[in-house]
Structures are given as C-alpha cells and as structure tokens.
Backbone as ProteinMPNN parsed JSONL, in Angstrom:
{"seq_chain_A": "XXXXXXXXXXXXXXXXXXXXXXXXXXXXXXXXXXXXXXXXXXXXXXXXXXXXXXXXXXXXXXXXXXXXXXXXXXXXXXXXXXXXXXXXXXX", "coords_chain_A": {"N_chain_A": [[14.596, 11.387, 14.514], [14.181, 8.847, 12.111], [12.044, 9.901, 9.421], [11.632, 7.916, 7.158], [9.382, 7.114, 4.757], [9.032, 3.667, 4.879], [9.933, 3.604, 7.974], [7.958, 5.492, 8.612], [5.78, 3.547, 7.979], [5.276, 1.476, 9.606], [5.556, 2.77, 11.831], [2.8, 3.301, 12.022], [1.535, 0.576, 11.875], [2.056, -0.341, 13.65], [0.61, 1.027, 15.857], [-2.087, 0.657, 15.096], [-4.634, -1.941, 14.07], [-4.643, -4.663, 11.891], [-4.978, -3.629, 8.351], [-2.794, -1.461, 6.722], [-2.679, 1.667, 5.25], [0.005, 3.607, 3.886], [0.146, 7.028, 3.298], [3.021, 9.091, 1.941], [3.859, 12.602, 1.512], [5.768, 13.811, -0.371], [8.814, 16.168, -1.257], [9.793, 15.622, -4.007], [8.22, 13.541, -5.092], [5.678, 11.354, -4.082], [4.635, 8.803, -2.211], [2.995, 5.651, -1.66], [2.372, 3.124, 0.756], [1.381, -0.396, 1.838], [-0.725, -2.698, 3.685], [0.242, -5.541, 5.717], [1.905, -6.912, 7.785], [5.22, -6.792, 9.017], [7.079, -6.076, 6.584], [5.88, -4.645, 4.192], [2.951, -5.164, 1.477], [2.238, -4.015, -0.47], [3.912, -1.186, -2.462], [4.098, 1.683, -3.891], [5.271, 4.33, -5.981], [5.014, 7.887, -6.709], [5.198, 10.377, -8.971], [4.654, 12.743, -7.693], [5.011, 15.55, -6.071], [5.038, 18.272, -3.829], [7.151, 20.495, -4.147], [7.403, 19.807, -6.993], [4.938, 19.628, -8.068], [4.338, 22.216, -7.987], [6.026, 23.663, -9.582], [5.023, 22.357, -11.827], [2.876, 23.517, -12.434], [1.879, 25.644, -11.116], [2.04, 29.362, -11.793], [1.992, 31.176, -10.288], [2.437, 33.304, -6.653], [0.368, 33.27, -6.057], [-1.668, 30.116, -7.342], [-3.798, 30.3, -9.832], [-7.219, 29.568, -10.255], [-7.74, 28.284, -12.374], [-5.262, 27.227, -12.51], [-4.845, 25.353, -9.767], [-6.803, 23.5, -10.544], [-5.778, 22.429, -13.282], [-3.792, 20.891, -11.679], [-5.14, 19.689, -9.666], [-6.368, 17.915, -11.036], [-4.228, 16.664, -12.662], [-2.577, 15.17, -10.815], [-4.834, 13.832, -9.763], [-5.824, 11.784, -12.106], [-2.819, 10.553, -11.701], [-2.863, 8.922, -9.353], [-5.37, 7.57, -10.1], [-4.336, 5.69, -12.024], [-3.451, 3.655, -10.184], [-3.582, 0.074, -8.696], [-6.605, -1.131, -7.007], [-6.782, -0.794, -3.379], [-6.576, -2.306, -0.354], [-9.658, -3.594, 1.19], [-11.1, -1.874, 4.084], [-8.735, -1.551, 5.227], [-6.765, 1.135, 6.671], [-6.253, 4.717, 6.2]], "CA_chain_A": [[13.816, 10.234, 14.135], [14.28, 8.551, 10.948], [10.711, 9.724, 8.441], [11.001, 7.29, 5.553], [7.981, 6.093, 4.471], [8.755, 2.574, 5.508], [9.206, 3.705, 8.743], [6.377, 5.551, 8.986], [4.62, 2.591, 7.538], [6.226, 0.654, 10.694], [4.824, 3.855, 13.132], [1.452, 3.367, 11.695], [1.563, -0.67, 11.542], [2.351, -0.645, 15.755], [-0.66, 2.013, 16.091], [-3.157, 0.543, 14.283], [-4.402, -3.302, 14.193], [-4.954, -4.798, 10.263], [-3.994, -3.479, 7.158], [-2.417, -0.068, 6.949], [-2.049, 2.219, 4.231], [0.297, 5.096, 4.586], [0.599, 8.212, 2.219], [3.679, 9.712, 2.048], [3.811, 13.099, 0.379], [7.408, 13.907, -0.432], [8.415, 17.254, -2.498], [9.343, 15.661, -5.725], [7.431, 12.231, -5.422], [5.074, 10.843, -3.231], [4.881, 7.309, -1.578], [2.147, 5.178, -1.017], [2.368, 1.764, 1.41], [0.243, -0.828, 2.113], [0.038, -4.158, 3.711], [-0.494, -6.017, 7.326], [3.075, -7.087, 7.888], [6.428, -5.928, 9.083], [7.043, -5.557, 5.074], [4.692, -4.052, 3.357], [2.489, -6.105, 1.004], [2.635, -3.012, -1.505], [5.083, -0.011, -2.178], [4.094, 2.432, -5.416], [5.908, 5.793, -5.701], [3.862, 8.791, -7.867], [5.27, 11.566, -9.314], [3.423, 13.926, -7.054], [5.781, 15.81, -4.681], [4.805, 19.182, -3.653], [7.492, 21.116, -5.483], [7.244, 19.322, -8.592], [3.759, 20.136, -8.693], [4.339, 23.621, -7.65], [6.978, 24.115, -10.522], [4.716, 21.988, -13.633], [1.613, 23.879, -12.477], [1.671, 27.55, -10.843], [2.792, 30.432, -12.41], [2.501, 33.111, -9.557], [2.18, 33.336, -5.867], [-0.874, 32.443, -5.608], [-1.841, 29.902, -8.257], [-4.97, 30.55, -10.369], [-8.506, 28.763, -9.53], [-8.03, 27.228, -13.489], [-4.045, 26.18, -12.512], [-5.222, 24.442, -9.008], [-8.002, 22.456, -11.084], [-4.849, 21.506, -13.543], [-2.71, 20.498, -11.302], [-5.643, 18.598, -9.125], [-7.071, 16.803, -12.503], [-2.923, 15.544, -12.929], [-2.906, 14.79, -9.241], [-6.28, 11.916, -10.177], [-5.098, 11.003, -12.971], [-1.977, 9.494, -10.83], [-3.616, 7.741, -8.499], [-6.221, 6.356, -11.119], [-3.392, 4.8, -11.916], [-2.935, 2.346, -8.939], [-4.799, -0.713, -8.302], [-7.624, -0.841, -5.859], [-6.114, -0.638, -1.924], [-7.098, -3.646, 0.561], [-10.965, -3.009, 1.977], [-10.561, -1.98, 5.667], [-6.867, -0.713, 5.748], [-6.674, 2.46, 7.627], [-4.743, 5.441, 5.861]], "C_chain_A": [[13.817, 10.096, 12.605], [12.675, 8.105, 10.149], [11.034, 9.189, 7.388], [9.892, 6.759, 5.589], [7.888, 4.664, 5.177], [8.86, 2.482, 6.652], [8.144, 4.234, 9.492], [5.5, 4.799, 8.566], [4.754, 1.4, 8.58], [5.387, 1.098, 11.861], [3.494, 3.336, 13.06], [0.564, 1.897, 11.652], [1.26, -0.929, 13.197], [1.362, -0.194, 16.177], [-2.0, 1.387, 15.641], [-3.177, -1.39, 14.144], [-5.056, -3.622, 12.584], [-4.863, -3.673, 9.7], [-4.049, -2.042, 7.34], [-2.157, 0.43, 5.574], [-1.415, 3.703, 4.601], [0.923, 6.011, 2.896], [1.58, 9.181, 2.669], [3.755, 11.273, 1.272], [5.036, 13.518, 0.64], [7.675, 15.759, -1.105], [8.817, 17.177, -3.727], [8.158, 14.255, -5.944], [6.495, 11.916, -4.2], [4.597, 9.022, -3.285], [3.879, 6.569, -1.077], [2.536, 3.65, -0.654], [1.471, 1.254, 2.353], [0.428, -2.125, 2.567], [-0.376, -4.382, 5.697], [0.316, -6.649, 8.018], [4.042, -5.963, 8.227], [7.052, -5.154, 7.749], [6.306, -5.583, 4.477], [4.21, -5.0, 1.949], [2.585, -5.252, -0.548], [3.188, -2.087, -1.631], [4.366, 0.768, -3.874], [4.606, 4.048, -5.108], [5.354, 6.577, -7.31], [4.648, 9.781, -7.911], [4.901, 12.941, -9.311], [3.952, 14.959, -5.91], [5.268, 17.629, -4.542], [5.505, 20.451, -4.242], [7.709, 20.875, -6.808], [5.424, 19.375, -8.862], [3.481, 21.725, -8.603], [5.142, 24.002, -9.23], [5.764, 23.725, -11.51], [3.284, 23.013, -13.5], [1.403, 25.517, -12.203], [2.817, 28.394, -11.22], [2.881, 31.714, -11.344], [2.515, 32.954, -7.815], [1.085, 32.378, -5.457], [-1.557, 31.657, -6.98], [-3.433, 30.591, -8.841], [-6.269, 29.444, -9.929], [-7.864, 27.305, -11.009], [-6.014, 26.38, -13.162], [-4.293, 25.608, -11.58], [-5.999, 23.487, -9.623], [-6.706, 21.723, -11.553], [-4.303, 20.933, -12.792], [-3.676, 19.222, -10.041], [-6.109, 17.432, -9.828], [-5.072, 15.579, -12.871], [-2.763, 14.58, -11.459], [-3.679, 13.107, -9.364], [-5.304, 11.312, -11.155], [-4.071, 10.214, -12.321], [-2.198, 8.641, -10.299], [-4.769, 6.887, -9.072], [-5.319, 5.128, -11.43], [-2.956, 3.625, -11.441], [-3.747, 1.43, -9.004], [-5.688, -0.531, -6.951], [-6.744, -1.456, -4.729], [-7.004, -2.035, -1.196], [-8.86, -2.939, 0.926], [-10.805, -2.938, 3.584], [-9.564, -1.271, 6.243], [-6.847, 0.783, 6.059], [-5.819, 3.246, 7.033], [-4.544, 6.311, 7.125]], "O_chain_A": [[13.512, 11.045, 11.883], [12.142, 6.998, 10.086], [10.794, 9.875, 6.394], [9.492, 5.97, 6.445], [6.943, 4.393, 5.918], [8.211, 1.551, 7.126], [7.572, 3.821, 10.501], [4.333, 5.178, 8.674], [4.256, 0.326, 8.243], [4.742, 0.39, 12.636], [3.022, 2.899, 14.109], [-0.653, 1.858, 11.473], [0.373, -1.604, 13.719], [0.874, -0.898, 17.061], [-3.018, 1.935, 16.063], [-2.154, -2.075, 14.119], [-5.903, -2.853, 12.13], [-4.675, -2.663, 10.378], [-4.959, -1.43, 7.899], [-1.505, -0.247, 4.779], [-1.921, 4.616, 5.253], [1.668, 5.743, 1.953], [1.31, 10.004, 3.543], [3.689, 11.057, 0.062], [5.43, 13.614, 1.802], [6.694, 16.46, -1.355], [8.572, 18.032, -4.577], [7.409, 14.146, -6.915], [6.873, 12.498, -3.183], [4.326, 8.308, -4.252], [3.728, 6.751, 0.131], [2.969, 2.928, -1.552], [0.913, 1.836, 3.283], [1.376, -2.802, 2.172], [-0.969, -3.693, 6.527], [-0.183, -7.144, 9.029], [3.947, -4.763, 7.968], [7.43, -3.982, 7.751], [5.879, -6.66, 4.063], [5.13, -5.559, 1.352], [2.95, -5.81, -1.583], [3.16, -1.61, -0.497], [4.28, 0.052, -4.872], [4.299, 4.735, -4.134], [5.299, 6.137, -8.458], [4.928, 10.242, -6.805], [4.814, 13.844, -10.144], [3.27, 15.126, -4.898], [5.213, 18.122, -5.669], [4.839, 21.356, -4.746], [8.155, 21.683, -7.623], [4.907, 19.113, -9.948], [2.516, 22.298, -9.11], [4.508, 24.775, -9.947], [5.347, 24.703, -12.131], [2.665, 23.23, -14.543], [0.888, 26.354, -12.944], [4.03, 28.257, -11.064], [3.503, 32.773, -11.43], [2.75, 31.746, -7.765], [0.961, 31.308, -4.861], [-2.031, 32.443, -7.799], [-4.061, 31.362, -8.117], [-5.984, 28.495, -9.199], [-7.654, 26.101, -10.865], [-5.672, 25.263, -13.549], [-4.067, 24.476, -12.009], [-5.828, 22.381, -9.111], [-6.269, 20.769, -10.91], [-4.142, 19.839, -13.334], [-3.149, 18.19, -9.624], [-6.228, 16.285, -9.397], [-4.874, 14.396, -13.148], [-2.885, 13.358, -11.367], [-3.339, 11.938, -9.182], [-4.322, 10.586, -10.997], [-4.351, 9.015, -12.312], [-1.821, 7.512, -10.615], [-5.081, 5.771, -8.655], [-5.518, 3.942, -11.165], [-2.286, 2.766, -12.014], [-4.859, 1.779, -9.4], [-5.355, 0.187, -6.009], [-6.052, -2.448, -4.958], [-8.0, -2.553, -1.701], [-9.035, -1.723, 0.848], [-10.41, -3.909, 4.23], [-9.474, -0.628, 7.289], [-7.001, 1.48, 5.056], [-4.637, 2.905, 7.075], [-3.532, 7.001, 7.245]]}, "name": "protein", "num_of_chains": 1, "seq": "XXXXXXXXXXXXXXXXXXXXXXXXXXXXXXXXXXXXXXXXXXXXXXXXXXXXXXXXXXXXXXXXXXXXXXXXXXXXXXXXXXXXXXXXXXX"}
C-alpha cells in the first residue's frame, strides 16, 4: 500500500466526514495536510523528521531531560510557524 501523505490524507478523507487534517511524521521532514476535498485545501512540509531531530539534538542513547526539552522547544517553534488549521477538522 502506497503511505504518502496524500494518500493517507485520501485514507483519512473516506473515514471521516468534513475537514481533515493529517500529520505525517516522516524521518527527515514531516507533512502536514488539510482540507475537505479530494485535493487538499493545504499542504506545509516542516523540517521535523525523526532522524533529523535525533541527529541536531541527542548526543547519547538515551537523550538528556535538558536535550528532549531542546529538541521539543525547536519542535514548537515549527509549528508556531503555520497558520491557524480549519475549526472542526479532525487530525
């Protein structure tokens, strides 16, 4: 089964009645889509992927309490970023 984002924003569109938002998390970027249509009304892609935050942030096994905070404080910061999401839309 083919997981891109847009069709899991397709899966989640058929499942669900009005507006959908679907969070992709990827491991260098992550994918957010939004919208109440076959094509999505919004698409933004974040610089948030699970080993690219693993690499800019932890130094050992197990990160530190103060490198999880960094790496959750860059995390916001990203998504501050976005404009405000539809009211209603289901992630």
């Amino acid at each position: 089964m083919d997981s891109s984002p847009r069709t899991l924003y397709r899966i989640a569109l058929a499942d669900n009645e009005g507006s959908v938002t679907l969070l992709h998390l990827g491991a260098e970027d992550s994918t957010i889509i939004a919208g109440s249509g076959t094509e999505p009304a919004h698409e933004w892609r974040l610089p948030l992927g699970a080993g690219r935050t693993a690499r800019a942030f932890f130094r050992a096994a197990l990160p530190s309490a103060l490198e999880m905070e960094t790496a959750i404080a860059a995390g916001e910061d990203e998504v501050m970023r976005l404009p405000a999401l539809s009211v209603g839309s289901r992630l």
